[in-house]
């Protein structure tokens, strides 16, 4: 028999990992809710037609499709039309299902509608370190408003979450309108997409290489030199305020440029007034995130840790979330937390709380039927007070029971033999220090919760 | 364009439903954890071979399979072998994945291993009222022990959960060993499966009809009359203690019968000693749950409400969870909560807490830029104190903002114009009573949390 396993690129979550994941998701969830965001969930499956054509050719290939069943399968095989082999597919992200959701339930939602959604998505990608075929996305969006206060609050949300997680981060912000102005400034307004893709690579490739690549795509020398001038001036800015001034001087004459600068100045001024706990906010003109979908603010969060990891959050404003489903003009702004990367970072920095404070607080050792009966009554009283506790189910060897307590990292063990039973007490052992003491039955709850 | 929708038998969960579902799952989760159960999760997909052959022919047909991709799909279509069209499938329940999990991670688990798991499962069933193609299971199991204290604790867990949910229930218990003894008693030891299936129908069909059906399956007159005698005696028992005595008198001479009675007496005596809050425990000899999988205790929970609904929980003891994956002899006992049915019951009995106590507590009305700035600072202070609050993002018409507060059932609204700003205060409106009062900025948090 083959050793049982999970499919390629998928994982089981064992209790210790679950506890940490729940801590991470719980932290994010709590902040989202404080900002008025409400949870929704959508089904794992969508109609195939809801998903196809939304993620580009490459994305379409990575969608997990459900094999047709029964008569439909037979018909599909008989007619030889591959597109009839599947009618449903697993969601590929949370954005398209959310757009479908907003259109479908528009009459039941209070707009501006703020929702968060923490669910797995599936992509038939080649699995590699830190990348999975089933992974969780953790998104918040507000739709039905173009108020920049939403952007301001996302900066606050990033700050609150990463302050709570004790993870120092830099929040990078740009504005898609400045990229449009830049394209116009260099005389390539029509080719904003390749320009954006190229600029987005500036954090990995040298400027010369990026400009060379643009040359190969037909960008003129003049365009490339104009681009170099702007980007090099931007690079030498000493801070975000200086950068805002420099970009305004270069692109402020173009309407899109003026608007982009105005929006960024607004966000910076409100954030400064409200203050941040630990995160840094930085304007980064080369931040593009490759998504043509964005029309205003673009966000990215990077950890300020030694480990070289990429961005751990992204987001931005869009003008038209739901047009693809026949409901145009739904503006909004959203962010997404990269749960797996943040998990790995917290693991590397010992950022998770101790297991001992969360799991079973006390194990009663089982010495036999009469002793177990005595303990079971005490156990019930502890549970009635909300304490997580267990009685080892069998009168197994002491060593085995202690190993169980150790493996499960239970901080206290209670032992009760005839002596303790006569005194209506237990011997309480602290598993960390090894110290033992006699504790009256009535004092047990207080003793282990202190 | 077609109106967007979810696939047949699947649902979106809107904020209000999510809140209720989280309350339900949170209640169950809290009790599980108090009893030492830890959360795990398994991937949505399993290898197809992990699932096939585990749910019978009908079950196999209802498994959602993933369509093969790329070269594999082309090959499968070319060779015409339908079984090559899929390599992975969506889980059909939580039990088989759990069995696979235990075998795969046996060296990383502390035995006896107690886990709970709350995840969706998928079945390509014909959807009907209250039955879905994607639905949540909510299971707890302990494996690696045959201690009957586990059964005792499941009775306590049922009682705790339904007491917390304010739902009166009857916990029915039987023992598979008694069904074996009964089959032997009537001379049909070999045909325990059809016998069990027939007995399981006694809550829906009259005795005569059930016996007639058995006759058609070749059960002799003598066997059927012996069966009638036992079942009628069982039916006329005045309570569980009386029934234990009657069954012992009839089946106690058969080793299986004696053992089954002994186990039930043990469970009843411990439960009586520990006490239950609100649930009733009842021995029901005709409880079979059709699952041949069970070897000891069998559980079922029925609501004692006016609405005629079937069982809302089930469970039982098994001897061999993991044998199918090459690890024999792993005994355990598990239970499962029928989340959708319990949800519907709570909805019908108004059993969910009020939304007002859980969502956004306060909405600041937006009168314009200066007023919004003033409110945004107050808002930040409230959030710093952990209060869920919002500022309406746009300076929209008052009526629209109030409608938003109403739709989202936000209990308080704060208004601040020049007058309030000068006094460092807000006008606080109670949305339920309509009462308004001036509240100092510094008193706002205390005012709305009382």
Coordinates of N, CA and C in Angstrom, one line a residue, chain A residues 254-397:
Chain A
X254 N 0.8 67.7 -15.9 CA -0.1 66.8 -16.6 C -1.3 66.6 -15.6
X255 N -2.5 66.7 -16.1 CA -3.7 66.6 -15.2 C -3.6 65.4 -14.3
X256 N -3.4 64.2 -14.9 CA -3.3 63.0 -14.1 C -2.2 63.1 -13.0
X257 N -1.1 63.7 -13.4 CA 0.0 63.9 -12.4 C -0.4 64.7 -11.2
X258 N -1.1 65.8 -11.5 CA -1.5 66.7 -10.5 C -2.5 66.0 -9.6
X259 N -3.4 65.3 -10.2 CA -4.4 64.6 -9.4 C -3.7 63.5 -8.5
X260 N -2.8 62.7 -9.1 CA -2.1 61.7 -8.3 C -1.4 62.3 -7.1
X261 N -0.7 63.4 -7.3 CA 0.0 64.1 -6.2 C -0.9 64.5 -5.2
X262 N -2.0 65.1 -5.6 CA -3.0 65.6 -4.7 C -3.6 64.5 -3.8
X263 N -3.8 63.4 -4.4 CA -4.4 62.2 -3.6 C -3.3 61.7 -2.6
X264 N -2.1 61.6 -3.0 CA -1.1 61.2 -2.1 C -0.8 62.1 -1.0
X265 N -0.8 63.4 -1.3 CA -0.6 64.4 -0.2 C -1.8 64.4 0.8
X266 N -3.0 64.1 0.3 CA -4.1 64.0 1.2 C -3.9 62.8 2.1
X267 N -3.6 61.7 1.6 CA -3.4 60.5 2.4 C -2.2 60.7 3.4
X268 N -1.1 61.3 3.0 CA 0.0 61.5 3.9 C -0.4 62.5 5.0
X269 N -1.2 63.5 4.7 CA -1.5 64.5 5.7 C -2.4 63.9 6.8
X270 N -3.4 63.1 6.3 CA -4.3 62.5 7.3 C -3.6 61.5 8.2
X271 N -2.8 60.7 7.5 CA -2.0 59.6 8.3 C -1.1 60.3 9.3
X272 N -0.5 61.4 8.9 CA 0.3 62.1 9.9 C -0.5 62.6 11.1
X273 N -1.6 63.1 10.8 CA -2.5 63.7 11.8 C -2.9 62.6 12.8
X274 N -3.3 61.4 12.2 CA -3.8 60.3 13.1 C -2.7 59.5 13.7
X275 N -1.5 59.5 13.1 CA -0.3 58.8 13.7 C -0.3 57.3 13.5
X276 N 0.8 56.8 13.4 CA 1.0 55.3 13.3 C 1.7 54.8 14.5
X277 N 1.4 53.5 14.8 CA 2.1 52.9 16.0 C 3.6 52.5 15.7
X278 N 3.7 51.7 14.6 CA 5.1 51.2 14.4 C 5.5 51.2 12.9
X279 N 4.5 51.2 12.0 CA 4.8 51.1 10.6 C 5.3 52.4 10.0
X280 N 6.1 52.3 9.0 CA 6.6 53.5 8.2 C 5.8 53.6 6.9
X281 N 5.3 54.8 6.5 CA 4.7 54.9 5.2 C 5.6 55.6 4.3
X282 N 5.8 55.1 3.1 CA 6.8 55.6 2.2 C 6.2 55.7 0.7
X283 N 6.3 56.8 0.1 CA 5.9 57.0 -1.3 C 7.0 56.4 -2.2
X284 N 6.6 55.5 -3.1 CA 7.5 54.8 -4.0 C 7.0 54.9 -5.4
X285 N 7.6 55.8 -6.2 CA 7.1 56.0 -7.6 C 7.3 54.8 -8.4
X286 N 8.2 53.9 -8.1 CA 8.4 52.7 -8.9 C 7.5 51.5 -8.5
X287 N 6.6 51.7 -7.6 CA 5.7 50.7 -7.2 C 4.6 50.6 -8.2
X288 N 4.4 49.4 -8.8 CA 3.4 49.3 -9.9 C 2.5 48.1 -9.7
X289 N 3.0 47.0 -9.1 CA 2.2 45.8 -8.9 C 1.6 45.2 -10.1
X290 N 2.1 45.7 -11.3 CA 1.7 45.1 -12.6 C 0.2 44.9 -12.9
X291 N -0.6 45.5 -12.0 CA -2.0 45.2 -12.2 C -2.7 46.5 -12.9
X292 N -3.2 46.3 -14.0 CA -3.8 47.4 -14.8 C -5.1 47.8 -14.2
X293 N -5.6 46.9 -13.5 CA -6.9 47.0 -12.7 C -6.9 48.2 -11.8
X294 N -5.7 48.6 -11.2 CA -5.7 49.7 -10.3 C -5.8 51.0 -11.0
X295 N -6.5 52.0 -10.4 CA -6.7 53.3 -11.0 C -6.2 54.4 -10.1
X296 N -6.0 54.2 -8.8 CA -5.6 55.2 -7.9 C -4.5 54.7 -7.0
X297 N -4.6 54.7 -5.7 CA -3.6 54.3 -4.8 C -3.2 52.9 -5.1
X298 N -1.9 52.6 -4.9 CA -1.3 51.2 -5.0 C -0.6 51.0 -3.7
X299 N -0.8 49.9 -3.0 CA -0.2 49.6 -1.7 C 0.7 48.4 -1.8
X300 N 1.8 48.4 -1.1 CA 2.6 47.2 -0.9 C 3.2 47.3 0.5
X301 N 3.3 46.2 1.2 CA 3.9 46.2 2.6 C 5.1 45.3 2.5
X302 N 6.2 45.8 3.0 CA 7.4 45.0 3.1 C 7.9 44.9 4.5
X303 N 8.3 43.7 5.0 CA 8.8 43.6 6.3 C 10.2 44.2 6.4
X304 N 10.5 44.9 7.6 CA 11.8 45.4 7.8 C 12.6 44.5 8.7
X305 N 12.7 43.2 8.2 CA 13.4 42.2 8.9 C 14.7 41.8 8.1
X306 N 15.5 41.1 8.8 CA 16.8 40.7 8.1 C 16.5 39.8 6.9
X307 N 15.6 38.8 7.1 CA 15.3 37.9 6.1 C 14.8 38.6 4.8
X308 N 15.3 38.2 3.7 CA 14.9 38.8 2.4 C 13.7 38.2 1.9
X309 N 12.5 38.8 2.3 CA 11.3 38.3 1.7 C 10.6 39.4 0.9
X310 N 9.8 39.0 0.0 CA 9.1 40.0 -0.8 C 8.0 40.7 -0.1
X311 N 7.1 41.2 -0.8 CA 6.0 41.9 -0.2 C 5.1 41.0 0.5
X312 N 4.5 41.4 1.6 CA 3.6 40.5 2.4 C 2.2 41.0 2.4
X313 N 1.9 42.2 1.8 CA 0.6 42.6 1.5 C 0.6 43.5 0.3
X314 N -0.6 43.6 -0.4 CA -0.7 44.4 -1.5 C -2.1 45.0 -1.5
X315 N -2.4 45.9 -2.5 CA -3.7 46.4 -2.6 C -3.7 47.6 -3.5
X316 N -4.9 48.2 -3.6 CA -5.0 49.4 -4.4 C -6.5 49.8 -4.7
X317 N -6.6 50.9 -5.3 CA -8.0 51.4 -5.7 C -8.3 51.0 -7.1
X318 N -9.5 50.7 -7.4 CA -10.0 50.3 -8.7 C -11.3 51.1 -9.0
X319 N -11.6 51.3 -10.2 CA -12.8 52.1 -10.6 C -13.9 51.2 -11.0
X320 N -13.7 50.0 -11.3 CA -14.7 49.2 -11.9 C -14.5 47.7 -11.5
X321 N -15.0 47.3 -10.3 CA -14.9 46.0 -9.9 C -15.8 45.0 -10.6
X322 N -17.0 45.5 -10.8 CA -18.1 44.6 -11.2 C -18.6 44.7 -12.6
X323 N -17.9 45.6 -13.4 CA -18.3 45.8 -14.8 C -18.4 44.4 -15.6
X324 N -17.4 43.5 -15.3 CA -17.4 42.2 -16.0 C -18.7 41.5 -15.7
X325 N -19.4 41.8 -14.7 CA -20.7 41.1 -14.4 C -21.9 42.0 -14.6
X326 N -21.7 43.0 -15.5 CA -22.8 43.8 -15.9 C -23.2 44.9 -15.0
X327 N -22.4 45.3 -14.0 CA -22.7 46.4 -13.1 C -21.6 47.4 -13.1
X328 N -21.5 48.3 -14.0 CA -20.3 49.2 -14.1 C -20.3 50.3 -13.1
X329 N -19.1 50.9 -12.9 CA -18.9 52.1 -12.1 C -18.8 51.8 -10.6
X330 N -18.6 50.5 -10.2 CA -18.5 50.2 -8.8 C -17.0 50.4 -8.4
X331 N -16.7 51.6 -7.8 CA -15.4 52.0 -7.4 C -15.1 51.4 -6.0
X332 N -13.9 51.2 -5.7 CA -13.6 50.7 -4.4 C -12.1 50.6 -4.2
X333 N -11.7 50.1 -3.0 CA -10.3 49.9 -2.7 C -10.1 48.7 -1.8
X334 N -9.1 47.9 -2.0 CA -9.0 46.7 -1.3 C -7.5 46.4 -1.0
X335 N -7.3 45.5 0.0 CA -6.0 45.1 0.4 C -6.0 43.6 0.6
X336 N -4.9 43.0 0.6 CA -4.8 41.5 0.8 C -3.5 41.2 1.6
X337 N -3.7 40.4 2.6 CA -2.5 39.9 3.4 C -2.0 38.6 2.9
X338 N -0.7 38.5 2.7 CA -0.1 37.2 2.2 C 0.1 36.3 3.4
X339 N -0.9 35.5 3.8 CA -0.9 34.8 5.0 C 0.3 33.9 5.2
X340 N 0.6 33.1 4.1 CA 1.7 32.2 4.2 C 3.0 32.8 4.5
X341 N 3.3 33.9 3.8 CA 4.6 34.6 4.0 C 4.7 35.2 5.4
X342 N 3.6 35.8 5.9 CA 3.6 36.4 7.2 C 3.7 35.3 8.2
X343 N 3.1 34.1 8.0 CA 3.3 33.0 8.9 C 4.7 32.6 9.0
X344 N 5.4 32.5 7.9 CA 6.8 32.1 7.9 C 7.7 33.1 8.6
X345 N 7.4 34.4 8.4 CA 8.1 35.4 9.1 C 8.0 35.4 10.6
X346 N 6.7 35.2 11.0 CA 6.5 35.1 12.5 C 7.1 33.8 13.1
X347 N 7.1 32.8 12.3 CA 7.8 31.5 12.7 C 9.3 31.8 12.9
X348 N 9.9 32.5 12.0 CA 11.3 32.8 12.0 C 11.7 33.8 13.1
X349 N 10.7 34.6 13.5 CA 11.1 35.6 14.5 C 10.4 35.3 15.9
X350 N 10.0 34.0 16.0 CA 9.3 33.6 17.3 C 8.2 34.5 17.7
X351 N 7.4 34.9 16.7 CA 6.4 35.9 16.9 C 5.1 35.3 17.4
X352 N 5.0 34.0 17.5 CA 3.7 33.4 18.0 C 3.7 33.3 19.5
X353 N 2.5 33.4 20.1 CA 2.4 33.2 21.5 C 2.7 31.7 21.9
X354 N 3.1 31.5 23.1 CA 3.4 30.2 23.6 C 2.2 29.3 23.6
X355 N 2.4 28.1 23.2 CA 1.3 27.1 23.2 C 0.7 26.9 24.6
X356 N 1.6 26.9 25.6 CA 1.2 26.6 27.0 C 0.0 27.5 27.5
X357 N -0.1 28.7 26.9 CA -1.1 29.6 27.4 C -2.4 29.4 26.7
X358 N -2.5 28.5 25.7 CA -3.7 28.4 24.9 C -4.3 27.0 24.9
X359 N -3.5 25.9 25.0 CA -4.1 24.6 25.0 C -4.6 24.1 26.3
X360 N -4.7 22.8 26.5 CA -5.1 22.2 27.8 C -4.2 22.7 28.9
X361 N -4.9 23.2 30.0 CA -4.1 23.8 31.1 C -3.7 22.7 32.1
X362 N -4.5 21.6 32.2 CA -4.2 20.7 33.3 C -4.6 19.3 32.8
X363 N -3.7 18.3 33.1 CA -4.1 16.9 32.8 C -4.2 16.1 34.2
X364 N -5.3 15.5 34.4 CA -5.4 14.6 35.5 C -4.9 13.2 35.2
X365 N -3.9 12.7 36.0 CA -3.4 11.4 35.7 C -4.4 10.4 36.1
X366 N -4.5 9.3 35.4 CA -5.5 8.2 35.6 C -4.8 7.0 36.3
X367 N -5.1 6.8 37.6 CA -4.4 5.7 38.3 C -5.4 4.5 38.4
X368 N -6.6 4.6 37.9 CA -7.5 3.5 38.0 C -8.9 4.0 38.2
X369 N -9.8 3.1 38.3 CA -11.3 3.5 38.2 C -11.7 4.4 39.3
X370 N -11.4 4.1 40.6 CA -11.8 4.9 41.7 C -11.2 6.3 41.6
X371 N -9.9 6.3 41.4 CA -9.1 7.6 41.3 C -9.7 8.5 40.1
X372 N -9.9 7.8 39.0 CA -10.4 8.5 37.8 C -11.8 9.1 38.1
X373 N -12.6 8.3 38.8 CA -14.0 8.9 39.2 C -13.8 10.2 40.0
X374 N -12.9 10.1 41.0 CA -12.6 11.3 41.8 C -12.2 12.5 41.0
X375 N -11.3 12.2 40.1 CA -10.7 13.3 39.2 C -11.8 13.8 38.2
X376 N -12.6 12.9 37.8 CA -13.6 13.3 36.7 C -14.5 14.4 37.3
X377 N -14.8 14.2 38.6 CA -15.7 15.2 39.2 C -15.0 16.6 39.4
X378 N -13.7 16.5 39.8 CA -12.9 17.8 39.8 C -12.8 18.4 38.4
X379 N -12.6 17.5 37.5 CA -12.4 18.0 36.1 C -13.6 18.7 35.6
X380 N -14.8 18.2 35.9 CA -16.0 18.8 35.5 C -16.1 20.2 36.1
X381 N -15.7 20.4 37.4 CA -15.8 21.7 38.0 C -14.9 22.7 37.3
X382 N -13.7 22.2 36.9 CA -12.8 23.1 36.2 C -13.4 23.6 34.9
X383 N -13.9 22.6 34.2 CA -14.5 22.9 32.9 C -15.6 23.9 33.0
X384 N -16.4 23.7 34.1 CA -17.5 24.6 34.3 C -17.1 26.0 34.5
X385 N -15.8 26.2 35.0 CA -15.2 27.5 35.1 C -14.5 28.0 33.8
X386 N -14.7 27.2 32.8 CA -14.1 27.6 31.5 C -12.7 27.2 31.3
X387 N -12.1 26.3 32.2 CA -10.7 25.9 32.1 C -10.6 24.7 31.2
X388 N -9.7 24.7 30.3 CA -9.4 23.6 29.4 C -8.7 22.5 30.2
X389 N -9.2 21.3 30.3 CA -8.6 20.3 31.1 C -9.0 18.9 30.6
X390 N -8.2 18.0 31.0 CA -8.4 16.6 30.5 C -8.1 15.6 31.6
X391 N -8.7 14.4 31.5 CA -8.4 13.3 32.3 C -7.8 12.2 31.3
X392 N -6.6 11.7 31.6 CA -6.1 10.7 30.7 C -7.1 9.5 30.7
X393 N -7.5 9.1 29.5 CA -8.7 8.2 29.5 C -8.4 6.8 30.0
X394 N -7.1 6.3 30.0 CA -6.8 5.0 30.5 C -5.9 5.0 31.7
X395 N -6.0 3.9 32.5 CA -5.0 3.8 33.6 C -3.7 3.3 33.0
X396 N -3.1 4.0 32.1 CA -1.8 3.6 31.5 C -0.7 3.9 32.4
X397 N 0.5 3.4 32.0 CA 1.7 3.6 32.8 C 1.9 5.1 33.0

